[in-house]
């Protein structure tokens, strides 16, 4: 992609997210998400390979279904309440459909199937974009409607995402797939606490984004795509290999590192809400 179209594409991604985050109307939020989705498709399909074409198709179809569910939810809510306002999402059925569509857009379990495949089929830079920037708009919308979503739905999806993310990363040799399952796991923590403390959920997702960005950038710099590549990079760049190792430990939430802080606060909040069993499951 030449510089001028690339600028337009990145402008579309940025404007789409900002439009969704700043809108108070479901239609404008939907327009923002559609603009965001259509703008990233040329970036995913940039490598002229079969895997990239497959990843683009999977991403497009999944996001299109999620957008259709979002429109269905908001339309049903309009029939019931007469309002397009995001904060007026009162209908229980609409809220459930909306929560599922947002989970599908960000790649949380049980509708996570597309994320590892799409990440594996594209470049490391695009994988970074999908796991960080593309999560901001759906998480913001979920934050705005968190008071209306039934906690049971959020907690069930959150716990399932933690389990899928934790088990899915085992036995993986491809770093992009490992990062995809790491993303699913962290989304699990975010969604679980969204029901009880939405501000803490935002803190968790932004901490994850801050930690994930340098991991992808360093992997891009060293051209490492598998664990085997990563195990041999210490001979050429020991500092960078050590940094990636420490950042990965931080992302997994090991005590001395930054990644442990939001997880500790989430567990503390769950215990203070008398949800000790849930906190134990999360651990």
Coordinates of C-alpha atoms in Angstrom, one line a residue:
X1 CA 0.0 0.0 0.0
X2 CA 1.4 3.4 -1.0
X3 CA 1.8 6.2 1.5
X4 CA -1.4 8.2 0.5
X5 CA -3.8 5.2 0.8
X6 CA -2.1 4.0 4.0
X7 CA -2.7 7.5 5.5
X8 CA -6.4 7.3 4.6
X9 CA -6.6 3.7 6.1
X10 CA -5.0 4.7 9.4
X11 CA -7.1 7.9 9.5
X12 CA -10.2 5.6 9.1
X13 CA -9.1 3.4 11.9
X14 CA -8.4 6.4 14.2
X15 CA -11.6 8.3 13.3
X16 CA -13.7 5.1 13.6
X17 CA -12.6 4.4 17.2
X18 CA -12.8 8.1 18.3
X19 CA -16.3 8.4 16.8
X20 CA -17.5 5.3 18.6
X21 CA -16.0 6.4 21.9
X22 CA -17.5 9.9 21.7
X23 CA -21.0 9.0 20.5
X24 CA -24.0 8.8 22.7
X25 CA -26.2 7.3 19.9
X26 CA -26.2 3.7 18.9
X27 CA -26.3 4.5 15.1
X28 CA -23.2 6.7 15.3
X29 CA -21.4 4.1 17.5
X30 CA -22.2 1.5 14.8
X31 CA -21.0 3.8 12.0
X32 CA -17.7 4.3 13.9
X33 CA -17.2 0.5 14.3
X34 CA -18.0 -0.1 10.7
X35 CA -15.5 2.5 9.5
X36 CA -12.9 1.0 11.8
X37 CA -13.5 -2.5 10.5
X38 CA -13.5 -1.5 6.8
X39 CA -10.3 0.6 7.3
X40 CA -8.3 -2.3 8.8
X41 CA -9.2 -4.9 6.1
X42 CA -6.6 -3.6 3.6
X43 CA -3.9 -3.8 6.3
X44 CA -4.8 -7.4 7.2
X45 CA -4.7 -8.4 3.5
X46 CA -1.5 -6.5 2.7
X47 CA 0.7 -9.6 2.6
X48 CA -0.2 -11.3 -0.7
X49 CA -0.6 -14.8 0.8
X50 CA -3.4 -17.2 1.1
X51 CA -3.2 -17.0 4.9
X52 CA -3.7 -13.3 4.8
X53 CA -6.7 -13.5 2.5
X54 CA -8.2 -16.1 4.8
X55 CA -7.5 -14.0 7.8
X56 CA -9.2 -11.0 6.2
X57 CA -12.3 -13.0 5.2
X58 CA -12.6 -14.4 8.8
X59 CA -12.1 -11.0 10.4
X60 CA -14.7 -9.4 8.0
X61 CA -17.4 -12.0 8.5
X62 CA -17.0 -12.1 12.2
X63 CA -17.1 -8.4 12.6
X64 CA -20.0 -8.1 10.2
X65 CA -22.1 -10.6 12.2
X66 CA -21.2 -8.7 15.4
X67 CA -22.3 -5.4 13.8
X68 CA -25.6 -7.0 12.6
X69 CA -26.3 -8.3 16.2
X70 CA -25.5 -4.8 17.5
X71 CA -28.0 -3.2 15.1
X72 CA -30.6 -5.8 16.0
X73 CA -30.1 -5.2 19.7
X74 CA -30.4 -1.4 19.4
X75 CA -33.4 -1.6 17.1
X76 CA -35.3 -3.9 19.5
X77 CA -34.4 -1.4 22.3
X78 CA -35.8 1.5 20.2
X79 CA -39.1 -0.3 19.7
X80 CA -39.3 -0.8 23.5
X81 CA -38.0 2.6 24.8
X82 CA -38.2 5.0 21.8
X83 CA -34.6 6.1 22.3
X84 CA -31.3 5.5 20.4
X85 CA -29.3 6.6 23.3
X86 CA -26.5 4.3 24.5
X87 CA -27.3 4.9 28.1
X88 CA -31.0 4.0 27.6
X89 CA -30.4 0.3 26.8
X90 CA -33.0 -1.0 29.3
X91 CA -34.5 -4.0 27.5
X92 CA -33.0 -7.3 29.0
X93 CA -32.9 -9.2 25.6
X94 CA -31.3 -6.2 23.8
X95 CA -28.7 -5.9 26.5
X96 CA -27.8 -9.6 26.3
X97 CA -27.5 -9.5 22.5
X98 CA -25.4 -6.2 22.7
X99 CA -23.1 -7.8 25.3
X100 CA -22.5 -10.8 23.0
X101 CA -21.9 -8.7 19.9
X102 CA -19.3 -6.6 21.8
X103 CA -17.6 -9.7 23.1
X104 CA -17.5 -11.0 19.5
X105 CA -16.0 -7.8 18.3
X106 CA -13.2 -7.9 20.9
X107 CA -12.6 -11.6 20.7
X108 CA -13.7 -12.9 24.1
X109 CA -14.8 -16.5 24.8
X110 CA -17.1 -18.2 23.8
X111 CA -16.9 -16.2 20.5
X112 CA -13.1 -16.1 20.4
X113 CA -12.5 -18.6 17.6
X114 CA -11.5 -15.9 15.0
X115 CA -8.8 -14.1 17.0
X116 CA -5.9 -16.7 17.0
X117 CA -6.6 -17.6 13.3
X118 CA -6.6 -13.9 12.2
X119 CA -3.5 -13.1 14.1
X120 CA -1.7 -16.1 12.8
X121 CA -2.6 -15.1 9.2
X122 CA -1.3 -11.6 9.3
X123 CA 1.9 -9.6 10.2
X124 CA 3.2 -8.8 13.7
X125 CA 2.4 -5.1 13.2
X126 CA -1.2 -5.8 12.2
X127 CA -1.5 -8.3 15.1
X128 CA -0.5 -5.5 17.4
X129 CA -3.2 -3.3 16.0
X130 CA -5.9 -6.0 16.4
X131 CA -5.0 -6.9 20.0
X132 CA -4.7 -3.3 21.2
X133 CA -6.3 -0.4 19.3
X134 CA -9.2 -2.5 17.9
X135 CA -10.3 -3.5 21.5
X136 CA -10.7 0.1 22.7
X137 CA -14.0 0.9 21.0
X138 CA -15.9 -2.3 22.0
X139 CA -14.6 -2.0 25.6
X140 CA -15.7 1.6 25.8
X141 CA -19.2 0.7 24.7
X142 CA -19.3 -2.2 27.2
X143 CA -18.2 0.3 29.9
X144 CA -21.1 2.6 29.0
X145 CA -23.7 -0.2 29.2
X146 CA -22.1 -2.1 32.1
X147 CA -24.8 -1.1 34.6
X148 CA -27.5 -2.6 32.5
X149 CA -25.9 -6.0 31.6
X150 CA -26.7 -8.9 33.8
X151 CA -23.6 -9.7 36.0
X152 CA -24.2 -13.5 35.3
X153 CA -23.5 -13.0 31.6
X154 CA -20.4 -11.0 32.1
X155 CA -19.0 -13.2 34.8
X156 CA -19.7 -16.4 32.8
X157 CA -18.0 -15.0 29.7
X158 CA -15.1 -13.7 31.8
X159 CA -14.4 -16.9 33.6
X160 CA -14.7 -18.8 30.3
X161 CA -12.3 -16.4 28.6
X162 CA -9.8 -16.9 31.4
X163 CA -9.9 -20.7 31.0
X164 CA -9.8 -20.6 27.2
X165 CA -6.9 -18.1 27.3
X166 CA -5.0 -20.0 29.9
X167 CA -5.4 -23.5 28.3
X168 CA -5.2 -22.3 24.7
X169 CA -1.7 -20.8 25.1
X170 CA -0.3 -24.2 26.3
X171 CA 1.5 -26.3 23.6
X172 CA 1.6 -23.3 21.2
X173 CA 4.9 -22.7 19.3
X174 CA 3.6 -19.7 17.3
X175 CA 4.1 -16.4 19.2
X176 CA 1.2 -14.7 17.5
X177 CA -1.2 -17.4 18.6
X178 CA 0.2 -17.3 22.1
X179 CA -0.4 -13.5 22.2
X180 CA -3.9 -14.1 20.9
X181 CA -4.7 -16.4 23.8
X182 CA -3.0 -14.0 26.2
X183 CA -5.4 -11.3 24.8
X184 CA -8.4 -13.6 25.4
X185 CA -7.2 -14.3 29.0
X186 CA -6.8 -10.6 29.8
X187 CA -10.2 -9.8 28.3
X188 CA -11.6 -12.4 30.7
X189 CA -10.3 -10.4 33.7
X190 CA -11.7 -7.2 32.1
X191 CA -15.1 -8.6 31.5
X192 CA -15.4 -10.3 34.9
X193 CA -14.7 -7.1 36.8
X194 CA -16.8 -5.0 34.4
X195 CA -19.9 -6.1 36.2
X196 CA -18.7 -4.8 39.6
X197 CA -16.2 -2.1 39.0
X198 CA -16.1 -0.7 35.4
X199 CA -13.3 1.8 36.1
X200 CA -11.1 -1.1 37.2
X201 CA -11.9 -3.0 34.0
X202 CA -10.7 0.0 32.0
X203 CA -7.5 0.2 34.1
X204 CA -6.9 -3.5 33.4
X205 CA -7.3 -3.3 29.6
X206 CA -5.1 -0.2 29.3
X207 CA -2.4 -1.8 31.4
X208 CA -2.6 -4.8 29.1
X209 CA -2.3 -2.5 26.0
X210 CA 0.8 -0.7 27.5
X211 CA 2.5 -4.1 28.2
X212 CA 1.6 -5.8 24.9
X213 CA 2.7 -3.0 22.6
X214 CA 6.5 -3.2 23.4
X215 CA 6.3 -7.1 23.1
X216 CA 5.0 -6.9 19.6
X217 CA 7.4 -4.1 18.6
X218 CA 10.4 -6.0 19.9
X219 CA 9.2 -9.2 18.1
X220 CA 8.9 -7.2 14.9
X221 CA 12.3 -5.7 15.4
X222 CA 13.9 -9.2 15.8
X223 CA 11.7 -10.9 13.2
X224 CA 10.7 -13.6 15.7
X225 CA 7.5 -15.5 14.9
X226 CA 8.0 -18.8 16.8
X227 CA 9.3 -19.8 20.2
X228 CA 12.2 -21.5 18.4
X229 CA 13.2 -18.1 16.9
X230 CA 12.9 -16.5 20.3
X231 CA 15.1 -19.1 22.0
X232 CA 18.0 -18.3 19.6
X233 CA 17.8 -14.4 19.7
X234 CA 19.7 -14.1 22.9
X235 CA 23.0 -14.6 21.0
X236 CA 22.3 -11.5 18.9
X237 CA 20.3 -9.3 21.3
X238 CA 20.4 -10.4 24.9
X239 CA 18.8 -7.1 26.2
X240 CA 15.8 -7.4 23.9
X241 CA 15.3 -11.1 24.6
X242 CA 15.4 -10.5 28.4
X243 CA 13.0 -7.5 28.0
X244 CA 10.5 -9.7 26.1
X245 CA 10.7 -12.5 28.7
X246 CA 10.1 -10.0 31.6
X247 CA 7.2 -8.3 29.7
X248 CA 5.6 -11.7 29.0
X249 CA 5.9 -12.5 32.7
X250 CA 4.3 -9.2 33.5
X251 CA 1.5 -9.8 31.1
X252 CA 0.8 -13.1 32.7
X253 CA 0.5 -11.3 36.1
X254 CA 3.5 -12.5 38.0
X255 CA 3.7 -10.7 41.4
X256 CA 6.7 -8.3 41.2
X257 CA 5.7 -7.0 37.8
X258 CA 3.2 -4.3 36.7
X259 CA 0.8 -6.8 35.3
X260 CA 0.1 -8.2 38.7
X261 CA -1.3 -4.8 40.0
X262 CA -4.6 -4.8 38.1
X263 CA -5.2 -8.5 38.8
X264 CA -4.6 -8.0 42.5
X265 CA -7.0 -5.1 42.6
X266 CA -9.6 -7.2 40.7
X267 CA -9.2 -10.1 43.1
X268 CA -9.5 -7.7 46.0
X269 CA -12.7 -6.2 44.6
X270 CA -14.2 -9.7 44.0
X271 CA -13.5 -10.7 47.5
X272 CA -14.9 -7.5 49.0
X273 CA -18.1 -8.1 46.9
X274 CA -18.3 -11.5 48.8
X275 CA -17.4 -13.4 45.6
X276 CA -14.7 -15.5 47.1
X277 CA -15.5 -18.5 44.9
X278 CA -15.2 -16.4 41.8
X279 CA -11.9 -15.0 43.0
X280 CA -10.6 -18.5 43.6
X281 CA -11.7 -19.6 40.0
X282 CA -10.0 -16.5 38.6
X283 CA -6.7 -17.5 40.3

